[in-house]
PDB file of C-alpha atoms in Angstrom:
ATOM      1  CA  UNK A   8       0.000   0.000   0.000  1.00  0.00           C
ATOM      2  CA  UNK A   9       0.920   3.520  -0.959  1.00  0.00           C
ATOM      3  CA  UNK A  10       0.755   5.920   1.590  1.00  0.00           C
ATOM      4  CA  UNK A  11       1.118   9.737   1.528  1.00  0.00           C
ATOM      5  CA  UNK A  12       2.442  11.558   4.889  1.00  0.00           C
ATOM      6  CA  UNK A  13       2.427  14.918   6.506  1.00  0.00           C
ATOM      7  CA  UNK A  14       2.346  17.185   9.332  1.00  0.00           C
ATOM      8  CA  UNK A  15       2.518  20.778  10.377  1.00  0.00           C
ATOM      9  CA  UNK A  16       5.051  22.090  12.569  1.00  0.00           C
ATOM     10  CA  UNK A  17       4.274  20.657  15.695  1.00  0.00           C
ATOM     11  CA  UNK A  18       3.728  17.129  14.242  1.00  0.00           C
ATOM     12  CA  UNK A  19       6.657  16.564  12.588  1.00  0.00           C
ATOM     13  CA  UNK A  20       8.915  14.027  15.124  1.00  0.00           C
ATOM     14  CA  UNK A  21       5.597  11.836  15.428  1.00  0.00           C
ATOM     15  CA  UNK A  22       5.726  12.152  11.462  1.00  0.00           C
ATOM     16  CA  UNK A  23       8.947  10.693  11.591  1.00  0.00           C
ATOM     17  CA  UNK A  24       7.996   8.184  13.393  1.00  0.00           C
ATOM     18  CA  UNK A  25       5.123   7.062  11.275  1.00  0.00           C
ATOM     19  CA  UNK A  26       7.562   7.395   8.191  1.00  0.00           C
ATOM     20  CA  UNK A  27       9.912   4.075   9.873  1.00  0.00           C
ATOM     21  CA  UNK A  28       6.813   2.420  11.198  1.00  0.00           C
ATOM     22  CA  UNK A  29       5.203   2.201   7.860  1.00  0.00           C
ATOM     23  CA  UNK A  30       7.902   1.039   5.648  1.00  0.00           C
ATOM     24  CA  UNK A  31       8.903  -1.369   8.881  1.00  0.00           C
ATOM     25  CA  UNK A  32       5.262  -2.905   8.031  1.00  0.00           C
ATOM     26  CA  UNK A  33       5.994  -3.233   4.524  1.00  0.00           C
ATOM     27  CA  UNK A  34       3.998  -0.419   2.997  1.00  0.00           C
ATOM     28  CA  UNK A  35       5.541   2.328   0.714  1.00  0.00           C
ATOM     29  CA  UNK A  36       5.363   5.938   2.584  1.00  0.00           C
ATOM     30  CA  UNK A  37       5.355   9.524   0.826  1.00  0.00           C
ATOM     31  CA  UNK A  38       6.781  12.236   2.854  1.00  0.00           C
ATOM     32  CA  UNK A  39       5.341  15.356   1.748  1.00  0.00           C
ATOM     33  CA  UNK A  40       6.851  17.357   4.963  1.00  0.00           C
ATOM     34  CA  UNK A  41       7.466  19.416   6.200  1.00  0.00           C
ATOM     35  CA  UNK A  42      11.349  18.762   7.099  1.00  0.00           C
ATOM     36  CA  UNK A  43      11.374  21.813  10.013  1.00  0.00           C
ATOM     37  CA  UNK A  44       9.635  22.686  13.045  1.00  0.00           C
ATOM     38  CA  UNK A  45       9.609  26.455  11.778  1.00  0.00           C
ATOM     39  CA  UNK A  46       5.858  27.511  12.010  1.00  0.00           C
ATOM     40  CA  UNK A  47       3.735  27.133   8.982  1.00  0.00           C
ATOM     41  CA  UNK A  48      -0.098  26.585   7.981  1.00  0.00           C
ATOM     42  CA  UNK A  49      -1.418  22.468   8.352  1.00  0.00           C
ATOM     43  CA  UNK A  50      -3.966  23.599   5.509  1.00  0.00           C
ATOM     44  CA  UNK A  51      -1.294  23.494   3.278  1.00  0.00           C
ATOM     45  CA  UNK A  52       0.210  20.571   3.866  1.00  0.00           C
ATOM     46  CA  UNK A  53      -3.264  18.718   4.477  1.00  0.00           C
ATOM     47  CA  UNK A  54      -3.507  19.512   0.833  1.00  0.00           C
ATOM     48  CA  UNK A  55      -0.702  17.547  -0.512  1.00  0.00           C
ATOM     49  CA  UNK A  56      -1.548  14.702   1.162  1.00  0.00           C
ATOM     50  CA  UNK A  57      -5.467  15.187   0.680  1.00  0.00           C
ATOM     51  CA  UNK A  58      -5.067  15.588  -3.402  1.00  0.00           C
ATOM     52  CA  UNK A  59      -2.658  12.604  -3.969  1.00  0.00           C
ATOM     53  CA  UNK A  60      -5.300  10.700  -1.979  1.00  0.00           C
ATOM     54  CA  UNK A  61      -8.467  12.041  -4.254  1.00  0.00           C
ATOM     55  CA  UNK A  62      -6.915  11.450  -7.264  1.00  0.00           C
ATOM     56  CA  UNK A  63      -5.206   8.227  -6.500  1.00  0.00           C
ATOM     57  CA  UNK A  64      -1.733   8.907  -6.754  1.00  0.00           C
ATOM     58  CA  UNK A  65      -1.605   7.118  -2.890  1.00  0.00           C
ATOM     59  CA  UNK A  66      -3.787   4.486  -1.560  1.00  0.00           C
ATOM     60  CA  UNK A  67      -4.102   6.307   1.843  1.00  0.00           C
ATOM     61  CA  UNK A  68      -3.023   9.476   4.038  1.00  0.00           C
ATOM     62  CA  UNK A  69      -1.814  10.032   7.390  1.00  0.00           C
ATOM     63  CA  UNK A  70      -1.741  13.568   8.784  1.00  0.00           C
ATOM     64  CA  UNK A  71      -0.129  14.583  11.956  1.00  0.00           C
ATOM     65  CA  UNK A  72      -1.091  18.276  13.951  1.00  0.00           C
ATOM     66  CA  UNK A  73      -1.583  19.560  17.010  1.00  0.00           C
ATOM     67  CA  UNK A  74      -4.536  17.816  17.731  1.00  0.00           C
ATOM     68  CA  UNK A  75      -5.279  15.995  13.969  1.00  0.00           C
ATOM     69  CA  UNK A  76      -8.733  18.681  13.915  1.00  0.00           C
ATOM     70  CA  UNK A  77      -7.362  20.825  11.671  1.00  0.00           C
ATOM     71  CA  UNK A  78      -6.054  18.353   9.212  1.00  0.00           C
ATOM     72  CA  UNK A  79      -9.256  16.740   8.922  1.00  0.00           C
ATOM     73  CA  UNK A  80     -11.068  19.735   8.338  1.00  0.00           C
ATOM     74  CA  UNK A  81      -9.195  20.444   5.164  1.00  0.00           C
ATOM     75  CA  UNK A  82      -8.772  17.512   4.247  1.00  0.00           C
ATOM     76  CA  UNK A  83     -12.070  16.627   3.977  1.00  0.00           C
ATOM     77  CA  UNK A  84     -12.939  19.461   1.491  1.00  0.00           C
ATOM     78  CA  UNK A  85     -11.338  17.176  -1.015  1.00  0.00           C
ATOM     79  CA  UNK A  86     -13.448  14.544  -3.333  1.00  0.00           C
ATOM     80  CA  UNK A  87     -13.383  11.104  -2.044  1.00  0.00           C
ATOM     81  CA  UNK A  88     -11.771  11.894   0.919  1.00  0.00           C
ATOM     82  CA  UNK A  89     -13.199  10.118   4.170  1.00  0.00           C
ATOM     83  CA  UNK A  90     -10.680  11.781   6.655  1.00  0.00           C
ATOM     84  CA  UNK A  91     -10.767  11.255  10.239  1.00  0.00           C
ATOM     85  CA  UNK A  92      -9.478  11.786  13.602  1.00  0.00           C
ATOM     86  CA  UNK A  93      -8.791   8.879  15.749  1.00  0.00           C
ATOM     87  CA  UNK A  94      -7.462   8.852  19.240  1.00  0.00           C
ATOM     88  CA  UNK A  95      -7.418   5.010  20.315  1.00  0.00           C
ATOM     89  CA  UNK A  96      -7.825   1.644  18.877  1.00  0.00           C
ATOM     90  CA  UNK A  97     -11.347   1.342  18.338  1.00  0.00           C
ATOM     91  CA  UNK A  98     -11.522   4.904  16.457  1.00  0.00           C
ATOM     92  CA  UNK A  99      -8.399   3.306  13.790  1.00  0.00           C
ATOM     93  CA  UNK A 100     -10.630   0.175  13.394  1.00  0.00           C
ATOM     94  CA  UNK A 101     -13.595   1.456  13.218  1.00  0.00           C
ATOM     95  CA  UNK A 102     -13.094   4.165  10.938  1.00  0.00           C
ATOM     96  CA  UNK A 103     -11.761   1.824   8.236  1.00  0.00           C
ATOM     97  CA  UNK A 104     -14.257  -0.855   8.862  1.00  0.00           C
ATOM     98  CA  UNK A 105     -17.091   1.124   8.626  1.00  0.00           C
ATOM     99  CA  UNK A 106     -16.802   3.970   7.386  1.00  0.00           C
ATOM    100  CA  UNK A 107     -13.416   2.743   4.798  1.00  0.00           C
ATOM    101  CA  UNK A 108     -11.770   6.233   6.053  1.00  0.00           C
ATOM    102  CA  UNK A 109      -8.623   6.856   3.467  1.00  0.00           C
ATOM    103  CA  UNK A 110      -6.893   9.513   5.365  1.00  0.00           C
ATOM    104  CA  UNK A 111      -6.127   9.344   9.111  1.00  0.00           C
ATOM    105  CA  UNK A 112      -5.194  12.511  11.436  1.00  0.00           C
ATOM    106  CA  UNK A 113      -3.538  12.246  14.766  1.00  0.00           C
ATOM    107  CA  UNK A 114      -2.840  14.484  17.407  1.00  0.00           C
ATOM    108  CA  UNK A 115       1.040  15.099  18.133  1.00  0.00           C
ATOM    109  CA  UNK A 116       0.244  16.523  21.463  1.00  0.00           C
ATOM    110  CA  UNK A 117      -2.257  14.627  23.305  1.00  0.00           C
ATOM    111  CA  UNK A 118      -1.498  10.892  21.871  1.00  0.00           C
ATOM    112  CA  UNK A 119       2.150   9.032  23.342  1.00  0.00           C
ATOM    113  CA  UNK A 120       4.085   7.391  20.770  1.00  0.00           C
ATOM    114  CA  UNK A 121       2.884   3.931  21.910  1.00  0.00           C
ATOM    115  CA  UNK A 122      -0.497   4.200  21.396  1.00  0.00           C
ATOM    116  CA  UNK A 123       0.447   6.304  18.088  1.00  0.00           C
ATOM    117  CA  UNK A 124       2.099   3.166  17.043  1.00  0.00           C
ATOM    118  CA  UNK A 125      -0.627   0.710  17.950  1.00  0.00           C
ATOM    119  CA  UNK A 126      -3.312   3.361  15.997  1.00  0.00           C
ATOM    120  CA  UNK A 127      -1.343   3.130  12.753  1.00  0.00           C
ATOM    121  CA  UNK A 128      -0.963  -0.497  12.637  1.00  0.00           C
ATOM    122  CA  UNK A 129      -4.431  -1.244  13.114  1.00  0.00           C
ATOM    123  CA  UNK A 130      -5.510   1.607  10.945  1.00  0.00           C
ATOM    124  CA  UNK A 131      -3.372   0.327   7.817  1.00  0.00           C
ATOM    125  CA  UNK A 132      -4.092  -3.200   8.518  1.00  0.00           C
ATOM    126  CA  UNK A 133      -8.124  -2.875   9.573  1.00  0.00           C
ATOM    127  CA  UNK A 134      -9.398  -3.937   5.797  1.00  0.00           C
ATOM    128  CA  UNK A 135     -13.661  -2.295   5.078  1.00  0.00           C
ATOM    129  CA  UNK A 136     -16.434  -4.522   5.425  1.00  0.00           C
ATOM    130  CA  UNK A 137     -18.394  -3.668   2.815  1.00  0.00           C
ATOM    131  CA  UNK A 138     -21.959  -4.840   3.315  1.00  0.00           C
ATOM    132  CA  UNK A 139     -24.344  -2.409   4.782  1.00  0.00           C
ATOM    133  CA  UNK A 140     -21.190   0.167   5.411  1.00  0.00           C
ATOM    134  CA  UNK A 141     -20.986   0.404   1.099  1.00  0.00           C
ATOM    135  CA  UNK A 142     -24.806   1.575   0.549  1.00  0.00           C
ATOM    136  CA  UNK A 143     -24.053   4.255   3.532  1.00  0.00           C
ATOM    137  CA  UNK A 144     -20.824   5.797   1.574  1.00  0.00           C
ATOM    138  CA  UNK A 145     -22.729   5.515  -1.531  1.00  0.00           C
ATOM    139  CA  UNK A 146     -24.737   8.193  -0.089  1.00  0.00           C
ATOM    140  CA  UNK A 147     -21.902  10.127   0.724  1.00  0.00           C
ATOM    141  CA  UNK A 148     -20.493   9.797  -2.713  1.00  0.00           C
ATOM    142  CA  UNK A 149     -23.911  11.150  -3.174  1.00  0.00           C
ATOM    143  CA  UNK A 150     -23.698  14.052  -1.676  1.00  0.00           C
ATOM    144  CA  UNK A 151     -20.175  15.245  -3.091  1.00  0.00           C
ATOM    145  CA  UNK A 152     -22.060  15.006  -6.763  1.00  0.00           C
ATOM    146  CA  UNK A 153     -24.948  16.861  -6.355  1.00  0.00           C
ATOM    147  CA  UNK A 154     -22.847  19.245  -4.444  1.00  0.00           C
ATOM    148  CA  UNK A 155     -20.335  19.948  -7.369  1.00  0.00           C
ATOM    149  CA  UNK A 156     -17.207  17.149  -6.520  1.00  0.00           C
ATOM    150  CA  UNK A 157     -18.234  15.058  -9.960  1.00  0.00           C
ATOM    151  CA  UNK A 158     -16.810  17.600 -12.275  1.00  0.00           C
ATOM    152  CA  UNK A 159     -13.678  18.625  -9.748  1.00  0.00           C
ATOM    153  CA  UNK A 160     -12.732  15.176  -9.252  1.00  0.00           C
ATOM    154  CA  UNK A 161     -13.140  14.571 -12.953  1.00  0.00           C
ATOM    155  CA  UNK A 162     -10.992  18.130 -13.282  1.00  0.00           C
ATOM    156  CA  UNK A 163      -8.150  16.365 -10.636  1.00  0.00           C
ATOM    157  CA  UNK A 164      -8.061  13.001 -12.432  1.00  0.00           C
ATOM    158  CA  UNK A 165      -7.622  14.735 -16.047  1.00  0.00           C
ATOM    159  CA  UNK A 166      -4.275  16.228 -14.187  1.00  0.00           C
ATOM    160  CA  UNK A 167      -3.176  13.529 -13.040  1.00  0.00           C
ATOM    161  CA  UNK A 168      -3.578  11.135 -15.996  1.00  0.00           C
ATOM    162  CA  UNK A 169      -2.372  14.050 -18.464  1.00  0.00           C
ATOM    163  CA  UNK A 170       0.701  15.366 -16.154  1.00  0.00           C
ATOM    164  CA  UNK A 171       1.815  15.157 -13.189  1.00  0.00           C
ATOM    165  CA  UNK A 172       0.190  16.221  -9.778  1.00  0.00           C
ATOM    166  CA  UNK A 173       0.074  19.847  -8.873  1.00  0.00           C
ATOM    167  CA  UNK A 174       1.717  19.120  -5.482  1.00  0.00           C
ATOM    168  CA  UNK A 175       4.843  16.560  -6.107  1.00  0.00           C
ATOM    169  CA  UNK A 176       6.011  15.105  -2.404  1.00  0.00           C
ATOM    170  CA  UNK A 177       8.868  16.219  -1.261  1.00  0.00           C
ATOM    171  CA  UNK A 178      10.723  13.123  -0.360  1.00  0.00           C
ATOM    172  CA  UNK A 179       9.718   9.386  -1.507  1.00  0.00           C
ATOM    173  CA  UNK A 180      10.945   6.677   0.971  1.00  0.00           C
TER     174      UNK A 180
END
């Protein structure tokens, strides 16, 4: 599995971290940074990782802030981006296998790096159920065309399949 990465300021080390765990479970991670702690804006870099999701460049995203709110609130102004916050075990499972979440935010403050640990692993390895989970999200899907995601996902794939991304990671490991 592909997966894109990225943080703001105060969530790069747990990024880091993440970064080693991931490949350590055999999945291909895509940094997208930040590399410093110097302040700057988690919309930004929710981006990156939110677009490479929605078009499929990545499989799945994991974001990393303060308290993983912001992330998933601009994240989730992409197309076919189910992004949540989990805080514990049963948040990572349940999110994927109900609701088949693709990107994943975590708090760098409040969360310790065990239970960080424990939350990715079951996240990446927690697989969707399908079943009466699918006809909900088909709702959702719903929802982002009659509210105008149809033509900007169409818009995002078009880039992707005719160039490159807009946003290019900044380090593949």
């Amino acid at each position: 599995m592909k997966v894109a990465l990225a943080s703001d300021h105060r969530g790069v080390r747990v990024r880091g971290q993440i970064l080693v765990q991931i490949e350590e479970l055999g999945h291909t991670a895509v940094d997208y940074g930040p590399q410093e702690t110097k302040s700057v804006d988690y919309p930004d870099y929710a981006s990156k990782v939110a677009e490479a999701v929605s078009t499929g460049l990545v499989d799945r995203g994991i974001l990393v802030c303060g308290t993983g709110m912001g992330m998933c609130i601009a994240a989730n102004k992409f197309c076919g981006v189910r992004a949540v916050t989990c805080h514990d075990d049963v948040t990572a499972e349940y999110s994927r296998r109900h609701n088949n979440a693709n990107v994943m935010c975590l708090s760098a403050d409040m969360l310790g790096d065990r239970l960080l640990g424990r939350i990715v692993e079951i996240w990446l390895r927690t697989e969707f159920e399908g079943g009466r989970h699918q006809r909900r999200l088909e709702k959702i899907e719903e929802f982002e065309r009659t509210n105008g995601c149809a033509r900007a996902a169409h818009e995002a794939t078009e880039v992707c399949l005719n160039g490159a991304p807009q946003s290019s990671p900044v380090a593949t490991r």
